[in-house]
Short mmCIF file of C-alpha atoms in Angstrom, two decimals:
data_model
loop_
_atom_site.label_atom_id
_atom_site.label_comp_id
_atom_site.label_asym_id
_atom_site.label_seq_id
_atom_site.Cartn_x
_atom_site.Cartn_y
_atom_site.Cartn_z
CA MET A 121 70.54 -75.17 -9.61
CA ASN A 122 73.49 -77.24 -10.78
CA GLU A 123 75.25 -74.65 -12.94
CA VAL A 124 78.53 -73.47 -11.40
CA LYS A 125 79.26 -69.82 -12.18
CA ILE A 126 82.96 -70.00 -13.03
CA ILE A 127 83.05 -66.75 -15.03
CA PRO A 128 81.15 -63.51 -14.52
CA ASN A 129 78.26 -62.34 -16.61
CA ILE A 130 79.73 -60.27 -19.43
CA VAL A 131 76.82 -58.59 -21.21
CA PHE A 132 73.72 -56.99 -19.66
CA LYS A 133 70.68 -55.95 -21.67
CA TYR A 134 67.97 -53.57 -20.42
CA SER A 135 65.21 -51.55 -22.03
CA TYR A 136 64.81 -47.84 -21.21
CA GLU A 137 61.06 -47.51 -21.46
CA PRO A 138 60.79 -43.68 -21.56
CA GLY A 139 62.86 -43.73 -24.75
CA PHE A 140 65.15 -41.10 -26.22
CA ASN A 141 64.61 -37.82 -28.07
CA VAL A 142 65.33 -39.00 -31.62
CA ASP A 143 65.10 -35.48 -33.10
CA LYS A 144 67.71 -34.16 -30.68
CA PHE A 145 70.10 -36.95 -31.74
CA LYS A 146 69.41 -36.24 -35.42
CA GLU A 147 70.28 -32.56 -34.89
CA HIS A 148 73.46 -33.58 -33.05
CA ILE A 149 74.52 -35.91 -35.88
CA GLU A 150 73.68 -33.31 -38.50
CA LEU A 151 75.88 -30.78 -36.73
CA HIS A 152 78.81 -32.95 -35.70
CA GLY A 153 78.69 -36.16 -37.73
CA ASN A 154 81.77 -37.48 -39.50
CA LYS A 155 80.89 -39.50 -42.56
CA SER A 156 82.31 -42.98 -42.95
CA GLU A 157 85.05 -41.89 -45.33
CA TYR A 158 86.58 -39.96 -42.39
CA SER A 159 85.89 -42.56 -39.72
CA LEU A 160 87.88 -45.71 -38.95
CA SER A 161 84.91 -47.65 -37.64
CA GLU A 162 81.92 -46.52 -39.69
CA ALA A 163 81.31 -47.91 -43.16
CA ASP A 164 79.03 -47.64 -46.18
CA GLY A 165 77.34 -44.40 -45.21
CA GLY A 166 77.63 -44.72 -41.43
CA ILE A 167 78.13 -41.42 -39.58
CA THR A 168 79.61 -40.91 -36.11
CA THR A 169 79.98 -37.95 -33.76
CA ALA A 170 82.78 -39.72 -31.80
CA GLY A 171 85.57 -37.33 -30.97
CA ASN A 172 83.32 -34.27 -30.95
CA ASN A 173 83.04 -32.04 -27.91
CA ASP A 174 79.25 -32.01 -27.85
CA ASN A 175 78.95 -35.21 -25.86
CA PRO A 176 75.27 -36.20 -25.55
CA HIS A 177 75.67 -37.11 -21.88
CA PHE A 178 76.14 -33.38 -21.18
CA TRP A 179 72.64 -32.57 -22.36
CA PRO A 180 70.35 -31.68 -19.44
CA SER A 181 67.61 -33.77 -21.06
CA MET A 182 69.74 -36.89 -20.55
CA SER A 183 69.73 -36.52 -16.77
CA PRO A 184 66.77 -38.91 -16.12
CA PHE A 185 68.38 -41.54 -18.33
CA LEU A 186 71.74 -41.24 -16.57
CA THR A 187 70.01 -41.53 -13.19
CA TRP A 188 68.24 -44.69 -14.41
CA LEU A 189 71.55 -46.04 -15.71
CA ARG A 190 73.64 -45.46 -12.59
CA PRO A 191 72.81 -48.66 -10.61
CA LYS A 192 73.18 -50.76 -13.74
CA ILE A 193 76.76 -49.58 -14.19
CA GLU A 194 77.52 -50.54 -10.61
CA ILE A 195 75.98 -53.99 -11.10
CA ALA A 196 78.39 -54.55 -13.99
CA LEU A 197 81.43 -53.22 -12.10
CA ASN A 198 80.61 -55.38 -9.09
CA GLU A 199 79.95 -58.45 -11.22
CA TRP A 200 83.38 -57.98 -12.81
CA ASP A 201 85.08 -57.63 -9.37
CA VAL A 202 86.39 -54.17 -10.30
CA ALA A 203 87.89 -52.20 -7.39
CA TYR A 204 86.41 -48.69 -7.57
CA ASP A 205 85.07 -45.92 -5.40
CA SER A 206 84.15 -43.63 -8.29
CA TRP A 207 83.26 -43.91 -11.92
CA PHE A 208 82.98 -41.31 -14.64
CA ILE A 209 81.86 -40.91 -18.23
CA SER A 210 84.95 -40.44 -20.37
CA LYS A 211 83.02 -39.71 -23.54
CA SER A 212 79.80 -40.27 -25.43
CA TRP A 213 78.70 -40.01 -29.03
CA ALA A 214 76.08 -41.08 -31.54
CA ASN A 215 76.26 -43.20 -34.70
CA LEU A 216 73.78 -43.14 -37.55
CA HIS A 217 73.43 -45.87 -40.15
CA PRO A 218 71.37 -45.31 -43.28
CA LYS A 219 70.48 -48.29 -45.47
CA GLY A 220 73.65 -50.40 -45.91
CA GLY A 221 75.57 -48.52 -43.22
CA HIS A 222 77.34 -50.41 -40.47
CA THR A 223 80.10 -50.22 -37.86
CA LYS A 224 83.26 -52.26 -38.39
CA PRO A 225 84.80 -54.51 -35.68
CA HIS A 226 86.33 -52.53 -32.85
CA GLU A 227 86.86 -52.39 -29.07
CA HIS A 228 86.68 -49.54 -26.60
CA GLY A 229 90.10 -49.88 -25.03
CA PRO A 230 91.18 -50.63 -21.50
CA GLY A 231 89.24 -50.60 -18.31
CA SER A 232 85.91 -49.40 -19.56
CA VAL A 233 82.23 -50.18 -19.33
CA VAL A 234 80.59 -49.60 -22.69
CA ILE A 235 76.93 -48.64 -22.89
CA SER A 236 75.21 -48.88 -26.26
CA CYS A 237 71.74 -47.34 -26.37
CA TYR A 238 69.51 -48.03 -29.34
CA VAL A 239 67.86 -44.64 -29.77
CA LYS A 240 66.22 -45.71 -33.02
CA GLN A 241 66.36 -49.31 -34.21
CA PRO A 242 64.09 -50.01 -37.19
CA THR A 243 62.85 -53.55 -37.82
CA ASN A 244 65.55 -55.24 -39.94
CA GLY A 245 67.86 -52.40 -38.97
CA GLY A 246 70.69 -54.87 -38.28
CA ASN A 247 71.69 -56.38 -34.96
CA LEU A 248 74.82 -56.16 -32.85
CA LEU A 249 77.50 -58.84 -33.27
CA PHE A 250 80.03 -59.75 -30.60
CA GLU A 251 83.14 -61.71 -31.41
CA SER A 252 82.68 -65.23 -30.01
CA LEU A 253 84.78 -65.42 -26.88
CA LEU A 254 86.56 -68.72 -26.30
CA ARG A 255 85.68 -69.99 -29.79
CA GLU A 256 89.12 -71.55 -30.18
CA ARG A 257 88.56 -73.61 -27.02
CA TRP A 258 85.77 -75.55 -28.75
CA ILE A 259 87.65 -76.39 -31.94
CA ALA A 260 88.24 -79.98 -30.74
CA TYR A 261 84.49 -80.51 -30.47
CA SER A 262 82.36 -81.57 -33.43
CA ARG A 263 80.41 -78.44 -34.21
CA GLU A 264 76.85 -77.71 -35.16
CA ASP A 265 77.12 -75.57 -38.29
CA LYS A 266 74.68 -72.92 -37.19
CA THR A 267 75.24 -69.20 -37.31
CA SER A 268 75.78 -67.35 -34.07
CA ASN A 269 76.39 -70.43 -31.91
CA ILE A 270 79.54 -70.80 -29.83
CA HIS A 271 81.44 -72.36 -32.75
CA ASP A 272 80.75 -69.42 -35.04
CA TYR A 273 83.04 -66.38 -35.15
CA TRP A 274 80.32 -63.90 -34.18
CA ARG A 275 77.40 -63.92 -31.74
CA GLU A 276 74.35 -61.93 -32.72
CA VAL A 277 72.46 -59.98 -30.08
CA ALA A 278 69.00 -58.92 -31.22
CA VAL A 279 68.31 -55.28 -30.41
CA ASN A 280 65.17 -53.13 -30.36
CA THR A 281 64.57 -49.43 -29.97
CA ASN A 282 65.38 -48.31 -26.38
CA ASP A 283 67.51 -51.37 -25.64
CA VAL A 284 70.55 -50.55 -23.53
CA LEU A 285 73.51 -52.94 -23.57
CA LEU A 286 76.38 -52.88 -21.07
CA PHE A 287 79.58 -54.77 -21.77
CA PRO A 288 83.33 -54.52 -21.09
CA GLY A 289 85.47 -52.44 -23.44
CA TRP A 290 87.66 -55.39 -24.43
CA VAL A 291 84.89 -57.33 -26.19
CA THR A 292 85.27 -56.90 -29.94
CA HIS A 293 81.98 -56.06 -31.64
CA LYS A 294 80.49 -54.72 -34.85
CA THR A 295 77.04 -54.13 -36.30
CA GLN A 296 75.19 -55.79 -39.11
CA ALA A 297 74.33 -53.51 -42.01
CA ASN A 298 71.03 -51.67 -41.77
CA GLU A 299 68.69 -53.25 -44.32
CA THR A 300 65.88 -50.74 -44.06
CA ASP A 301 65.20 -47.29 -45.54
CA GLU A 302 64.97 -45.88 -42.02
CA ASP A 303 68.05 -44.65 -40.20
CA ARG A 304 69.41 -46.53 -37.18
CA ILE A 305 70.72 -44.31 -34.37
CA VAL A 306 72.92 -45.63 -31.56
CA PHE A 307 74.11 -43.56 -28.60
CA THR A 308 77.24 -44.88 -26.87
CA ILE A 309 78.85 -44.02 -23.54
CA ASN A 310 82.29 -45.03 -22.26
CA ILE A 311 82.65 -45.33 -18.50
CA GLY A 312 85.87 -45.52 -16.49
CA ALA A 313 86.06 -46.69 -12.87
CA VAL A 314 88.79 -45.78 -10.39
CA ILE A 315 89.79 -45.63 -6.74
CA GLN A 316 90.43 -41.93 -6.44
CA GLY A 317 93.03 -42.13 -3.68
CA GLN A 318 95.13 -44.44 -5.82
CA MET A 319 95.17 -42.13 -8.84
CA LEU A 320 97.80 -39.42 -9.28
CA GLN A 321 96.27 -35.99 -9.78
CA GLN A 322 97.17 -33.88 -12.80
CA ASP A 323 99.62 -31.75 -10.78
CA ASP A 324 101.49 -34.85 -9.59
CA LEU A 325 102.13 -36.19 -13.04
CA HIS A 326 105.51 -35.65 -14.64
CA ILE A 327 104.33 -35.29 -18.19
CA GLN A 328 106.87 -35.47 -21.01
CA GLU A 329 105.96 -34.11 -24.41
CA ARG A 330 106.56 -36.49 -27.28
CA SER A 331 109.76 -35.93 -29.19
CA ASP A 332 110.46 -37.15 -32.69
CA ASP A 333 114.19 -37.72 -32.31
CA THR A 334 114.17 -40.99 -30.39
CA SER A 335 113.14 -43.43 -33.07
CA ILE A 336 115.43 -46.35 -33.86
CA PRO A 337 116.91 -45.95 -37.35
CA ARG A 338 115.37 -48.37 -39.83
CA ARG A 339 117.64 -51.06 -41.24
CA LYS A 340 118.53 -50.65 -44.85
CA MET B 281 66.63 -61.08 -15.95
CA ASN B 282 69.05 -58.62 -17.59
CA GLU B 283 72.05 -60.91 -17.76
CA TYR B 284 72.58 -61.78 -21.39
CA LYS B 285 73.85 -65.35 -21.72
CA PHE B 286 76.87 -64.62 -23.83
CA LEU B 287 78.83 -67.76 -22.97
CA PRO B 288 77.49 -71.23 -22.30
CA THR B 289 77.50 -72.76 -18.86
CA LEU B 290 80.89 -74.40 -18.50
CA MET B 291 80.50 -76.35 -15.30
CA TRP B 292 77.86 -78.26 -13.38
CA LYS B 293 77.95 -79.60 -9.86
CA TYR B 294 75.63 -82.41 -8.78
CA ASN B 295 75.54 -84.63 -5.74
CA TYR B 296 75.15 -88.40 -6.10
CA GLU B 297 73.22 -89.18 -2.96
CA PRO B 298 73.61 -93.00 -2.94
CA GLY B 299 77.36 -92.46 -2.60
CA PHE B 300 80.17 -94.88 -3.32
CA ASP B 301 81.72 -97.88 -1.61
CA THR B 302 85.31 -96.66 -1.39
CA THR B 303 86.73 -100.10 -0.58
CA GLU B 304 87.23 -101.17 -4.19
CA PHE B 305 88.74 -97.79 -5.11
CA SER B 306 91.29 -98.12 -2.30
CA LYS B 307 92.12 -101.66 -3.37
CA SER B 308 92.70 -100.45 -6.91
CA LEU B 309 95.10 -97.80 -5.62
CA ASP B 310 96.92 -100.40 -3.51
CA ARG B 311 97.22 -102.63 -6.56
CA ILE B 312 98.32 -100.22 -9.27
CA GLY B 313 98.58 -96.71 -7.79
CA VAL B 314 101.57 -94.65 -8.98
CA LYS B 315 102.77 -91.09 -8.49
CA GLY B 316 102.16 -90.28 -12.17
CA ASN B 317 102.94 -86.94 -13.79
CA TYR B 318 100.54 -84.75 -11.87
CA GLU B 319 100.23 -86.11 -8.35
CA ALA B 320 102.44 -84.52 -5.71
CA ASP B 321 103.48 -84.85 -2.09
CA GLY B 322 102.06 -88.31 -1.55
CA GLY B 323 99.30 -88.24 -4.14
CA LEU B 324 98.69 -91.44 -6.08
CA THR B 325 96.78 -92.21 -9.27
CA THR B 326 95.69 -95.26 -11.24
CA ALA B 327 95.53 -93.22 -14.48
CA GLY B 328 97.16 -95.01 -17.39
CA MET B 329 97.68 -98.23 -15.41
CA GLY B 330 95.33 -100.34 -17.49
CA GLU B 331 92.34 -100.67 -15.16
CA ASN B 332 89.25 -98.71 -16.07
CA ILE B 333 87.06 -98.22 -13.07
CA HIS B 334 83.92 -97.46 -15.05
CA GLU B 335 83.85 -101.11 -16.17
CA TRP B 336 83.00 -102.29 -12.66
CA PRO B 337 79.41 -103.65 -12.58
CA SER B 338 78.83 -101.88 -9.26
CA LEU B 339 79.08 -98.53 -11.04
CA VAL B 340 76.23 -99.16 -13.49
CA PRO B 341 73.62 -97.32 -11.37
CA PHE B 342 75.93 -94.31 -11.10
CA LEU B 343 76.67 -94.26 -14.83
CA ASN B 344 72.94 -94.44 -15.59
CA TRP B 345 72.33 -91.53 -13.22
CA LEU B 346 75.12 -89.61 -14.93
CA ARG B 347 74.00 -90.16 -18.54
CA PRO B 348 71.45 -87.30 -18.88
CA LYS B 349 73.87 -84.92 -17.23
CA ILE B 350 76.50 -85.64 -19.88
CA GLU B 351 73.92 -84.87 -22.53
CA VAL B 352 72.96 -81.61 -20.85
CA ALA B 353 76.61 -80.52 -21.13
CA LEU B 354 77.04 -81.61 -24.75
CA ASN B 355 73.86 -79.83 -25.77
CA GLU B 356 74.73 -76.69 -23.82
CA TRP B 357 78.07 -76.60 -25.65
CA GLN B 358 76.28 -77.03 -29.00
CA VAL B 359 78.33 -80.11 -29.83
CA ASN B 360 77.24 -81.99 -32.94
CA TRP B 361 77.01 -85.51 -31.48
CA LYS B 362 75.15 -88.76 -32.01
CA GLN B 363 77.02 -90.95 -29.56
CA TYR B 364 79.52 -90.64 -26.77
CA PHE B 365 81.73 -93.02 -24.87
CA ILE B 366 84.10 -93.16 -21.92
CA THR B 367 87.72 -93.17 -23.04
CA LYS B 368 89.18 -93.85 -19.62
CA SER B 369 88.64 -93.59 -15.90
CA TRP B 370 90.83 -93.67 -12.82
CA VAL B 371 91.05 -92.78 -9.15
CA ASN B 372 93.40 -90.41 -7.32
CA SER B 373 94.19 -90.43 -3.62
CA HIS B 374 95.66 -87.64 -1.53
CA PRO B 375 96.96 -88.12 1.99
CA LYS B 376 97.65 -85.06 4.17
CA GLY B 377 99.63 -82.58 2.03
CA GLY B 378 98.94 -84.46 -1.22
CA TYR B 379 97.51 -82.67 -4.22
CA THR B 380 97.17 -82.73 -8.01
CA ARG B 381 99.21 -80.28 -10.07
CA THR B 382 97.68 -78.05 -12.74
CA HIS B 383 96.63 -80.02 -15.79
CA ASP B 384 93.94 -80.28 -18.43
CA HIS B 385 92.37 -83.28 -20.12
CA GLY B 386 93.49 -82.48 -23.65
CA SER B 387 90.96 -83.24 -26.34
CA THR B 388 88.58 -84.92 -23.90
CA HIS B 389 85.16 -83.43 -24.49
CA VAL B 390 83.61 -83.92 -21.08
CA VAL B 391 85.44 -84.47 -17.79
CA VAL B 392 83.58 -85.82 -14.77
CA SER B 393 85.27 -85.56 -11.36
CA ILE B 394 83.57 -87.48 -8.58
CA TYR B 395 84.54 -86.79 -4.99
CA ILE B 396 83.94 -90.24 -3.55
CA LYS B 397 85.67 -89.33 -0.29
CA GLN B 398 86.21 -85.70 0.57
CA PRO B 399 87.18 -85.19 4.22
CA GLU B 400 86.64 -81.89 5.96
CA ASN B 401 89.61 -79.62 5.13
CA GLY B 402 90.47 -82.08 2.38
CA GLY B 403 91.21 -79.27 -0.09
CA TYR B 404 89.02 -78.02 -2.92
CA VAL B 405 89.46 -78.02 -6.67
CA GLU B 406 90.74 -74.85 -8.36
CA PHE B 407 90.19 -73.84 -11.98
CA GLU B 408 92.53 -71.56 -13.86
CA ASN B 409 90.91 -68.19 -14.53
CA PHE B 410 91.15 -68.44 -18.29
CA MET B 411 89.72 -64.95 -18.81
CA ARG B 412 91.97 -63.24 -16.28
CA ARG B 413 94.01 -61.43 -18.92
CA GLU B 414 90.93 -59.73 -20.31
CA TRP B 415 90.45 -57.89 -17.02
CA ILE B 416 94.04 -56.75 -16.47
CA SER B 417 93.24 -53.13 -17.35
CA TYR B 418 90.54 -52.91 -14.66
CA MET B 419 91.45 -51.98 -11.09
CA ARG B 420 91.36 -55.24 -9.23
CA ARG B 421 90.04 -56.28 -5.89
CA ASP B 422 92.88 -58.16 -4.28
CA GLU B 423 90.75 -61.01 -3.05
CA PRO B 424 91.68 -64.64 -3.59
CA GLY B 425 89.52 -66.60 -5.99
CA ASN B 426 87.93 -63.66 -7.77
CA MET B 427 88.28 -63.18 -11.49
CA HIS B 428 91.48 -61.13 -11.16
CA ASP B 429 93.16 -64.02 -9.35
CA TYR B 430 94.90 -66.81 -11.24
CA TYR B 431 92.62 -69.55 -9.94
CA SER B 432 89.00 -69.83 -8.84
CA GLU B 433 88.13 -72.25 -6.09
CA VAL B 434 85.14 -74.57 -6.31
CA PRO B 435 84.13 -75.98 -2.91
CA ILE B 436 83.31 -79.68 -2.86
CA LYS B 437 82.00 -82.28 -0.49
CA THR B 438 81.72 -86.07 -0.54
CA ASN B 439 79.63 -87.41 -3.47
CA ASP B 440 79.83 -84.14 -5.43
CA VAL B 441 80.11 -84.69 -9.16
CA LEU B 442 81.68 -81.93 -11.29
CA ILE B 443 81.24 -81.82 -15.06
CA PHE B 444 83.40 -79.51 -17.19
CA PRO B 445 85.18 -79.36 -20.58
CA GLY B 446 88.59 -80.99 -21.01
CA TRP B 447 90.29 -77.72 -21.97
CA MET B 448 89.82 -76.12 -18.54
CA SER B 449 93.08 -76.27 -16.59
CA HIS B 450 92.59 -77.19 -12.96
CA ARG B 451 94.38 -78.51 -9.90
CA ALA B 452 93.60 -79.75 -6.39
CA GLN B 453 94.48 -77.89 -3.23
CA PRO B 454 96.64 -79.91 -0.80
CA SER B 455 94.63 -81.94 1.64
CA LYS B 456 94.90 -80.64 5.19
CA SER B 457 93.11 -83.60 6.64
CA ASP B 458 94.49 -86.73 8.26
CA ASN B 459 91.85 -88.63 6.29
CA GLU B 460 92.53 -89.59 2.71
CA ARG B 461 90.76 -87.79 -0.18
CA LEU B 462 89.62 -90.01 -3.08
CA VAL B 463 88.61 -88.65 -6.48
CA PHE B 464 87.23 -90.81 -9.29
CA THR B 465 87.47 -89.26 -12.77
CA LEU B 466 85.90 -90.12 -16.13
CA ASN B 467 86.86 -88.82 -19.59
CA TYR B 468 84.10 -88.75 -22.23
CA PHE B 469 84.42 -88.34 -25.99
CA ALA B 470 81.46 -87.38 -28.18
CA GLN B 471 81.08 -87.86 -31.93
#
């Protein structure tokens, strides 16, 4: 093996063979879904339950999946040299994309492991696209004009029902539009990892409420 | 295998078993070696001094051995190429304490660093962790050489051949050996 691993592996892809309860997710989306006109990331009919208190990871039926997932999270954290003694789910939600629906480019903020689970992924339901990391480094090289190669702006990751992708929260990503008449349903989990002894507890924090009288006056 | 290959392989390390006769390299350094912009604390280089080492007939077997490895890199990086050529080559020497400062090879497409004489404790090569900033918001393990550090070390031994893109900043650790370290480098351009 002559390849020198100079950077860690960034994306992991698994398949959760038992699959997910699609009907339960549909009920959840029906109850709590925000349509795209109210969502920053969803578009053209996409619906999300992000920001709702009924986080799917709380459902007792998700326990076997979370148990299956646990070592995979630790593989990612260890691969990324993260110092942690504990990790936690900060939130979870579901997105639904009818025909034409898609998720716009976004990230998941600092310090997180993102888990995207393809609860229902119809054929031609649209794949996941990651922004091409390091693309600008290759500008000096004559490029092959092919989509999704390292010279392109986006890298497509083919996804199937029950696929589970793990990646860091800083990687910008979006989805292709669903081209089928069947809905696509994606369940997403955000994970944080910490060393508990190094974190201040709630009682130790000196929290200041935001005030509105400290802004710098605008120049005329 | 659940690792999704999101980025291409950036670096390869081979070992050229026949090795090199270092005599001619040393003579070249004696003849035209200078401190240059990047060598420090006794380091010398023949870079930019008008002699291209790869033109020596004695290096033909090595260059033939190297050829498919250059193509592996160009193809891995999805470069649109029909031909490639060596733009320049040179040799660096480091006595005890000598090293090469951080630098990159500009628009060079493929860099080949060949450790023709690497004494024990001769110092390794270090590559700048170009993705370090992406991981700032993660709690870091304070261990040297991991991805939260500023540099990653690549261990090397005599006759190792490293291939990497010209945009990767790198430097040499100071040699701690009483024996000289000699590194022969080639720059390739593809079109």
